[in-house]
Amino acid sequence: MDNSKYRSKHYRLWIPVAAGFLCALLAVACTGPFEDRTLERQLYVFGTIVTLSYYDIDESRANEATAEIDRLFQQMHQDWHAWQKGALTNLNQAIAEGRAAPVPASLIPLIEISKAACLKSDGLFNPAIGKLVALWGFHASEMPVGPLPAPEAIQALVEAHPSMADIEIREGVLTSRNRAVQMDLGGVAKGYAVEQALTRLRTLGIRNAIVNAGGGLGVIGSHGGRPWRIGIRHPLGRGVLGSLAVFDGEQVHTSGNYERFREFEGRRYAHILDPRTGWPAEEIVSATVIHTEGALADAFTKPLVIGGTREWYRIAKSLGLKSAMLVDSSGTVHMDPAMARRVQFEGTPPKVILSEPLALD
Ligand code: AMP
Ligand code: MG
């Protein structure tokens, strides 16, 4: 597939993201003439379209870099899949059977980061709840229809208290003291993957790029000396909410309940679960986090979605976040001042509730 395009003149380009919230918006906020030398390539992996945007490199280097990222991502997709047989499901099977199991080297950092994020978020980000995610029917490409899981079954899994704290990796061998642990890294893997891709691109000498994996992206360098700007799709399906300036090394991830959900008797049950109750988080439509570590940008959207409009600020502060934004079900935007300075709304601005600063400027 060759969908490369060199573009001249200044203008806006939206890269569609399959079921995603973020899309790359290039060349916004231009002042004066600007020659846009952006080159795009697309991959299909992680069940979504991944778009790589490069600035000011030639086609052959873009092709080589893209092929390298494709290999990296396809391998990760196989190793980390939550329900298709692979390295992670083998580990989960060993845990369920009470066996110790060797962990492939490629999985160790991701599991360790996930464990740290679980502890730091007091278990609100808890990828050990794979059995609950499966019970809700989210371990499938198609969302389930029909009645919800039995409340007793949900409660039993909650009371088994699976946590990443139950897991230990020593000399490459994983043990779990709780057989109810089933790792589902779907809430952190893409962030980690994007971060790894940025590192790989830098090694290849690429200085300006966006890796956009649908729901999450990371950038290196700039867009012709200006910050890259990404478009923010409205989580309530009202077109475009606005755009966001993103700087070298930053990653932006969004999680929401507009994406993967099931419906029953007129209510929506989305794929982000509150590990304390076993039920989907209800209130927030989407949460966006900016972080220099991709895995954490991805992971820490979950505690904010679960915390909702009342708790998000306290949680964001305890997680050490510097910029976060939530959109609630009425379309009101909740964010900190540092985030507000980066956001430009499109059209009629939404109602905004500004929090106290998250970090000292
Ligand atoms: P994302 O695509 O980043 O919004 O992540 C959503 C995925 O994270 C879900 O499909 C589940 O696999 C997983 N997940 C759901 N709830 C949690 C939670 N509380 N902690 C960690 N992972 C979760
Ligand atoms: Mg994500």
XYZ file of C-alpha atoms and ligand atoms in Angstrom:
385
model
C 0.000 0.000 0.000
C 1.489 3.308 -0.935
C -0.571 6.156 0.354
C 2.297 8.572 0.663
C 1.514 12.168 -0.025
C 3.707 15.168 0.016
C 1.750 18.230 0.712
C 2.504 21.770 -0.027
C 0.925 24.874 1.460
C -0.434 25.221 4.934
C -3.689 23.513 5.738
C -5.220 21.017 8.090
C -5.053 17.321 7.630
C -7.120 14.883 9.644
C -5.915 11.328 9.773
C -8.888 9.097 10.478
C -8.475 6.814 13.449
C -10.532 3.645 13.637
C -12.808 4.080 16.623
C -10.289 6.446 18.155
C -10.569 9.753 19.877
C -7.359 11.353 18.802
C -6.295 12.003 15.322
C -3.268 13.792 14.059
C -3.962 17.300 13.022
C -1.091 18.789 11.208
C -0.143 22.318 10.449
C -2.649 24.070 12.604
C -1.889 27.448 14.063
C 0.303 28.347 11.175
C 1.225 31.919 10.904
C 2.431 32.849 7.490
C 3.259 30.555 4.582
C 4.346 27.086 5.564
C 5.506 24.310 3.331
C 4.152 21.100 4.750
C 6.520 18.230 4.035
C 4.579 15.598 5.884
C 4.597 11.999 4.739
C 2.121 9.431 6.022
C 2.131 5.670 6.198
C -0.508 3.356 7.648
C -0.420 -0.083 9.248
C -3.151 -2.343 10.494
C -2.335 -3.818 13.902
C -3.843 -3.955 17.422
C -7.229 -4.144 15.735
C -6.902 -0.592 14.475
C -5.260 1.594 11.873
C -1.905 2.900 13.029
C -0.748 6.031 11.252
C 2.851 7.142 11.112
C 3.464 10.730 10.072
C 6.977 11.856 9.245
C 8.202 15.335 8.624
C 10.901 16.188 6.158
C 12.311 12.765 5.300
C 12.495 10.987 1.979
C 10.148 8.219 0.935
C 12.597 5.340 1.193
C 13.504 6.151 4.794
C 9.841 6.492 5.672
C 9.156 3.093 4.106
C 12.033 1.416 5.946
C 11.049 2.924 9.278
C 7.420 1.947 8.753
C 8.348 -1.653 7.942
C 10.419 -1.815 11.111
C 7.566 -0.490 13.248
C 5.185 -2.913 11.557
C 7.402 -5.880 12.561
C 7.718 -4.549 16.108
C 3.968 -4.016 16.520
C 2.893 -7.319 14.956
C 5.156 -9.210 17.366
C 3.824 -7.248 20.343
C 0.266 -7.877 19.223
C 0.891 -11.628 19.214
C 2.734 -11.703 22.537
C 0.315 -9.496 24.442
C -3.063 -10.559 23.126
C -5.508 -10.924 26.011
C -7.516 -13.804 24.609
C -5.879 -15.229 21.482
C -3.351 -17.941 22.305
C 0.127 -16.503 22.781
C 2.724 -15.622 25.408
C 0.268 -13.792 27.688
C -2.501 -16.396 27.581
C 0.111 -19.085 28.345
C 1.165 -17.134 31.421
C -2.441 -16.689 32.490
C -3.040 -20.391 32.138
C -0.031 -21.148 34.336
C -1.341 -18.704 36.962
C -4.784 -20.312 36.898
C -3.189 -23.723 37.411
C -0.974 -22.475 40.231
C 2.249 -23.052 38.270
C 5.334 -20.858 38.034
C 6.142 -19.958 34.426
C 9.039 -18.400 32.530
C 8.174 -14.982 31.104
C 9.378 -14.081 27.602
C 11.883 -11.228 27.897
C 9.691 -9.005 25.729
C 6.871 -9.166 28.293
C 8.822 -8.490 31.475
C 9.049 -4.665 31.273
C 5.381 -4.332 30.337
C 4.289 -6.515 33.261
C 6.589 -4.652 35.674
C 5.331 -1.233 34.514
C 1.749 -2.460 34.795
C 2.373 -3.667 38.313
C 3.879 -0.318 39.311
C 0.936 1.557 37.759
C -1.502 -0.717 39.582
C 0.150 -0.026 42.931
C 0.448 3.703 42.284
C -3.230 4.005 41.411
C -4.379 2.047 44.479
C -5.650 -0.674 42.179
C -7.926 1.524 40.040
C -5.703 0.637 37.104
C -5.628 -3.105 37.611
C -4.817 -5.276 34.614
C -5.107 -8.395 36.798
C -8.909 -8.255 36.381
C -8.884 -10.137 33.071
C -11.469 -12.632 34.347
C -13.883 -9.753 34.974
C -13.237 -8.238 31.546
C -13.904 -11.673 30.035
C -17.068 -12.161 32.130
C -18.421 -8.884 30.775
C -17.822 -10.255 27.272
C -15.119 -7.785 26.265
C -12.639 -10.470 25.243
C -14.116 -10.575 21.771
C -14.002 -8.487 18.630
C -17.796 -8.229 18.553
C -19.537 -6.787 21.570
C -21.965 -9.164 23.273
C -25.710 -8.693 23.116
C -28.333 -9.773 25.624
C -28.468 -9.897 29.408
C -25.613 -8.783 31.642
C -23.415 -11.189 33.613
C -24.937 -12.483 36.856
C -24.226 -10.059 39.736
C -23.130 -13.007 41.913
C -20.507 -13.999 39.334
C -19.223 -10.409 39.230
C -19.127 -10.242 43.022
C -17.263 -13.558 43.306
C -14.511 -12.270 41.017
C -14.281 -8.984 42.927
C -13.993 -10.859 46.222
C -11.136 -12.959 44.844
C -9.164 -9.631 44.832
C -6.912 -10.248 41.832
C -4.140 -7.671 41.802
C -0.832 -7.141 40.056
C 0.582 -7.056 43.608
C -0.004 -10.834 43.682
C 2.542 -11.300 40.908
C 6.270 -11.631 41.294
C 8.876 -12.053 38.572
C 12.235 -13.381 39.757
C 15.000 -14.325 37.367
C 12.533 -14.360 34.535
C 10.037 -16.657 36.248
C 6.562 -15.472 37.201
C 4.635 -16.685 40.195
C 1.270 -15.510 41.465
C -0.042 -16.065 44.952
C -3.571 -15.632 43.642
C -5.014 -17.936 41.012
C -7.786 -15.435 40.259
C -5.243 -13.168 38.546
C -5.679 -13.033 34.791
C -3.596 -10.379 33.105
C -5.268 -8.245 30.471
C -2.809 -5.608 29.303
C -5.248 -3.994 26.859
C -5.321 -0.829 28.954
C -1.574 -0.210 28.830
C -0.084 -2.151 25.907
C -0.770 0.394 23.193
C 0.838 3.143 25.221
C 3.887 1.011 25.800
C 3.981 0.052 22.124
C 3.858 3.681 20.973
C 6.655 4.558 23.375
C 8.787 1.680 22.060
C 8.077 2.791 18.507
C 9.269 6.324 19.263
C 12.485 4.930 20.736
C 12.991 2.757 17.656
C 12.369 5.678 15.312
C 14.903 7.792 17.153
C 17.449 4.963 16.849
C 16.786 4.970 13.123
C 17.657 8.657 13.073
C 14.094 9.907 12.564
C 13.780 13.282 14.203
C 10.191 14.381 13.578
C 7.257 11.980 13.634
C 3.919 11.012 15.110
C 2.962 7.427 15.878
C -0.806 7.350 16.189
C -2.252 4.030 17.314
C -5.890 5.082 17.638
C -6.808 6.294 21.123
C -3.154 6.989 21.791
C -0.210 8.630 20.132
C 3.270 9.906 20.728
C 5.408 12.466 18.984
C 9.056 13.138 18.429
C 10.481 16.433 17.310
C 8.257 19.021 15.785
C 6.294 19.812 12.688
C 8.633 22.102 10.845
C 9.699 23.894 14.023
C 6.151 24.185 15.350
C 4.610 21.794 17.853
C 2.699 18.914 16.360
C -1.020 19.472 16.829
C -3.459 16.626 17.176
C -7.150 16.745 16.612
C -9.536 15.716 19.359
C -12.661 13.994 18.203
C -15.738 14.791 20.226
C -16.472 11.757 22.391
C -20.212 12.408 22.111
C -20.068 12.001 18.359
C -20.406 15.697 17.584
C -17.515 15.946 15.159
C -14.430 17.714 16.334
C -13.902 19.058 19.819
C -10.641 20.844 19.123
C -6.924 20.396 18.830
C -4.013 20.000 21.179
C -0.352 21.019 20.921
C 1.994 18.107 21.633
C 5.721 18.464 22.207
C 8.784 16.298 21.617
C 8.663 13.056 23.608
C 5.094 13.457 24.821
C 2.375 10.871 24.527
C -1.335 11.500 24.637
C -3.853 8.788 25.415
C -7.595 8.803 25.627
C -9.921 6.185 27.052
C -13.621 6.388 26.964
C -16.881 4.591 27.081
C -17.900 5.649 23.593
C -15.675 3.042 22.047
C -16.246 -0.522 23.227
C -19.478 -1.101 25.091
C -22.514 -3.344 25.293
C -26.087 -2.197 25.703
C -28.945 -3.688 27.632
C -32.393 -2.278 28.305
C -31.360 1.150 27.075
C -28.213 1.423 29.205
C -24.634 1.388 28.090
C -21.995 -0.772 29.799
C -18.506 0.132 28.663
C -15.221 -1.742 28.797
C -13.539 0.192 31.598
C -14.347 -1.598 34.822
C -14.105 -0.351 38.374
C -12.090 -3.146 40.043
C -13.728 -2.317 43.399
C -17.226 -3.157 42.175
C -16.629 -5.195 39.018
C -19.048 -2.880 37.147
C -18.275 -0.518 34.286
C -17.424 3.094 35.085
C -20.483 5.087 34.147
C -20.117 8.779 34.376
C -17.190 9.999 32.304
C -17.322 9.828 28.562
C -13.593 10.194 28.017
C -10.349 10.954 29.806
C -7.160 12.203 28.144
C -3.727 12.152 29.752
C -0.447 13.626 28.529
C 2.682 11.928 29.850
C 6.253 11.401 28.740
C 5.901 7.663 29.424
C 3.468 6.128 26.978
C 2.537 3.165 29.160
C 1.594 5.505 31.992
C -0.298 7.908 29.727
C -2.414 4.940 28.673
C -2.735 3.242 32.077
C -3.626 6.401 34.014
C -6.626 7.284 31.879
C -8.428 4.385 33.592
C -8.301 5.730 37.190
C -9.594 9.093 35.895
C -12.499 7.506 34.030
C -13.346 5.490 37.145
C -12.919 8.484 39.483
C -15.349 10.588 37.474
C -15.947 14.321 37.749
C -15.773 14.362 41.546
C -12.594 12.373 42.071
C -10.507 12.884 38.946
C -8.498 15.838 40.214
C -7.483 14.193 43.481
C -6.547 11.010 41.634
C -4.611 12.870 38.914
C -2.654 14.694 41.594
C -1.852 11.503 43.466
C -0.642 9.957 40.205
C 1.671 12.922 39.633
C -0.047 13.861 36.354
C 0.700 17.254 34.853
C -2.089 17.535 32.270
C -5.443 15.813 32.042
C -8.824 16.416 30.492
C -12.175 14.721 30.931
C -15.377 15.094 28.977
C -18.504 14.125 30.868
C -21.773 12.831 29.507
C -23.232 16.340 29.182
C -20.262 17.411 27.059
C -18.702 19.542 29.796
C -14.916 19.584 29.697
C -12.993 19.274 32.975
C -9.290 20.074 32.815
C -6.344 21.680 34.529
C -4.904 25.057 33.451
C -1.802 23.520 31.815
C -4.052 21.421 29.567
C -6.280 24.432 28.869
C -3.296 26.353 27.519
C -2.716 23.658 24.889
C -6.300 23.151 23.756
C -7.986 25.088 20.994
C -11.695 24.379 20.658
C -13.419 24.248 17.296
C -16.711 26.056 16.742
C -18.897 26.796 19.768
C -16.699 26.194 22.793
C -18.009 23.662 25.299
C -18.659 24.482 28.939
C -15.313 24.165 30.708
C -14.702 23.529 34.401
C -11.130 24.434 35.173
C -9.447 22.726 38.129
C -6.619 24.016 40.265
C -3.198 23.417 38.665
C -1.981 19.830 38.778
C 1.684 20.738 38.742
C 3.703 23.833 39.497
C 4.383 25.625 36.236
P -8.253 1.538 26.599
O -8.428 0.930 25.242
O -6.889 2.131 26.809
O -9.347 2.480 26.939
O -8.308 0.358 27.661
C -9.476 -0.369 27.857
C -9.119 -1.799 28.198
O -8.446 -1.842 29.461
C -10.323 -2.696 28.384
O -10.755 -3.232 27.156
C -9.809 -3.761 29.326
O -9.102 -4.722 28.568
C -8.822 -3.012 30.175
N -9.393 -2.530 31.462
C -10.682 -2.268 31.780
N -10.800 -1.776 33.031
C -9.524 -1.722 33.505
C -8.974 -1.312 34.758
N -9.728 -0.838 35.751
N -7.628 -1.408 34.908
C -6.841 -1.875 33.906
N -7.293 -2.276 32.714
C -8.629 -2.199 32.505
Mg -5.515 2.994 25.604
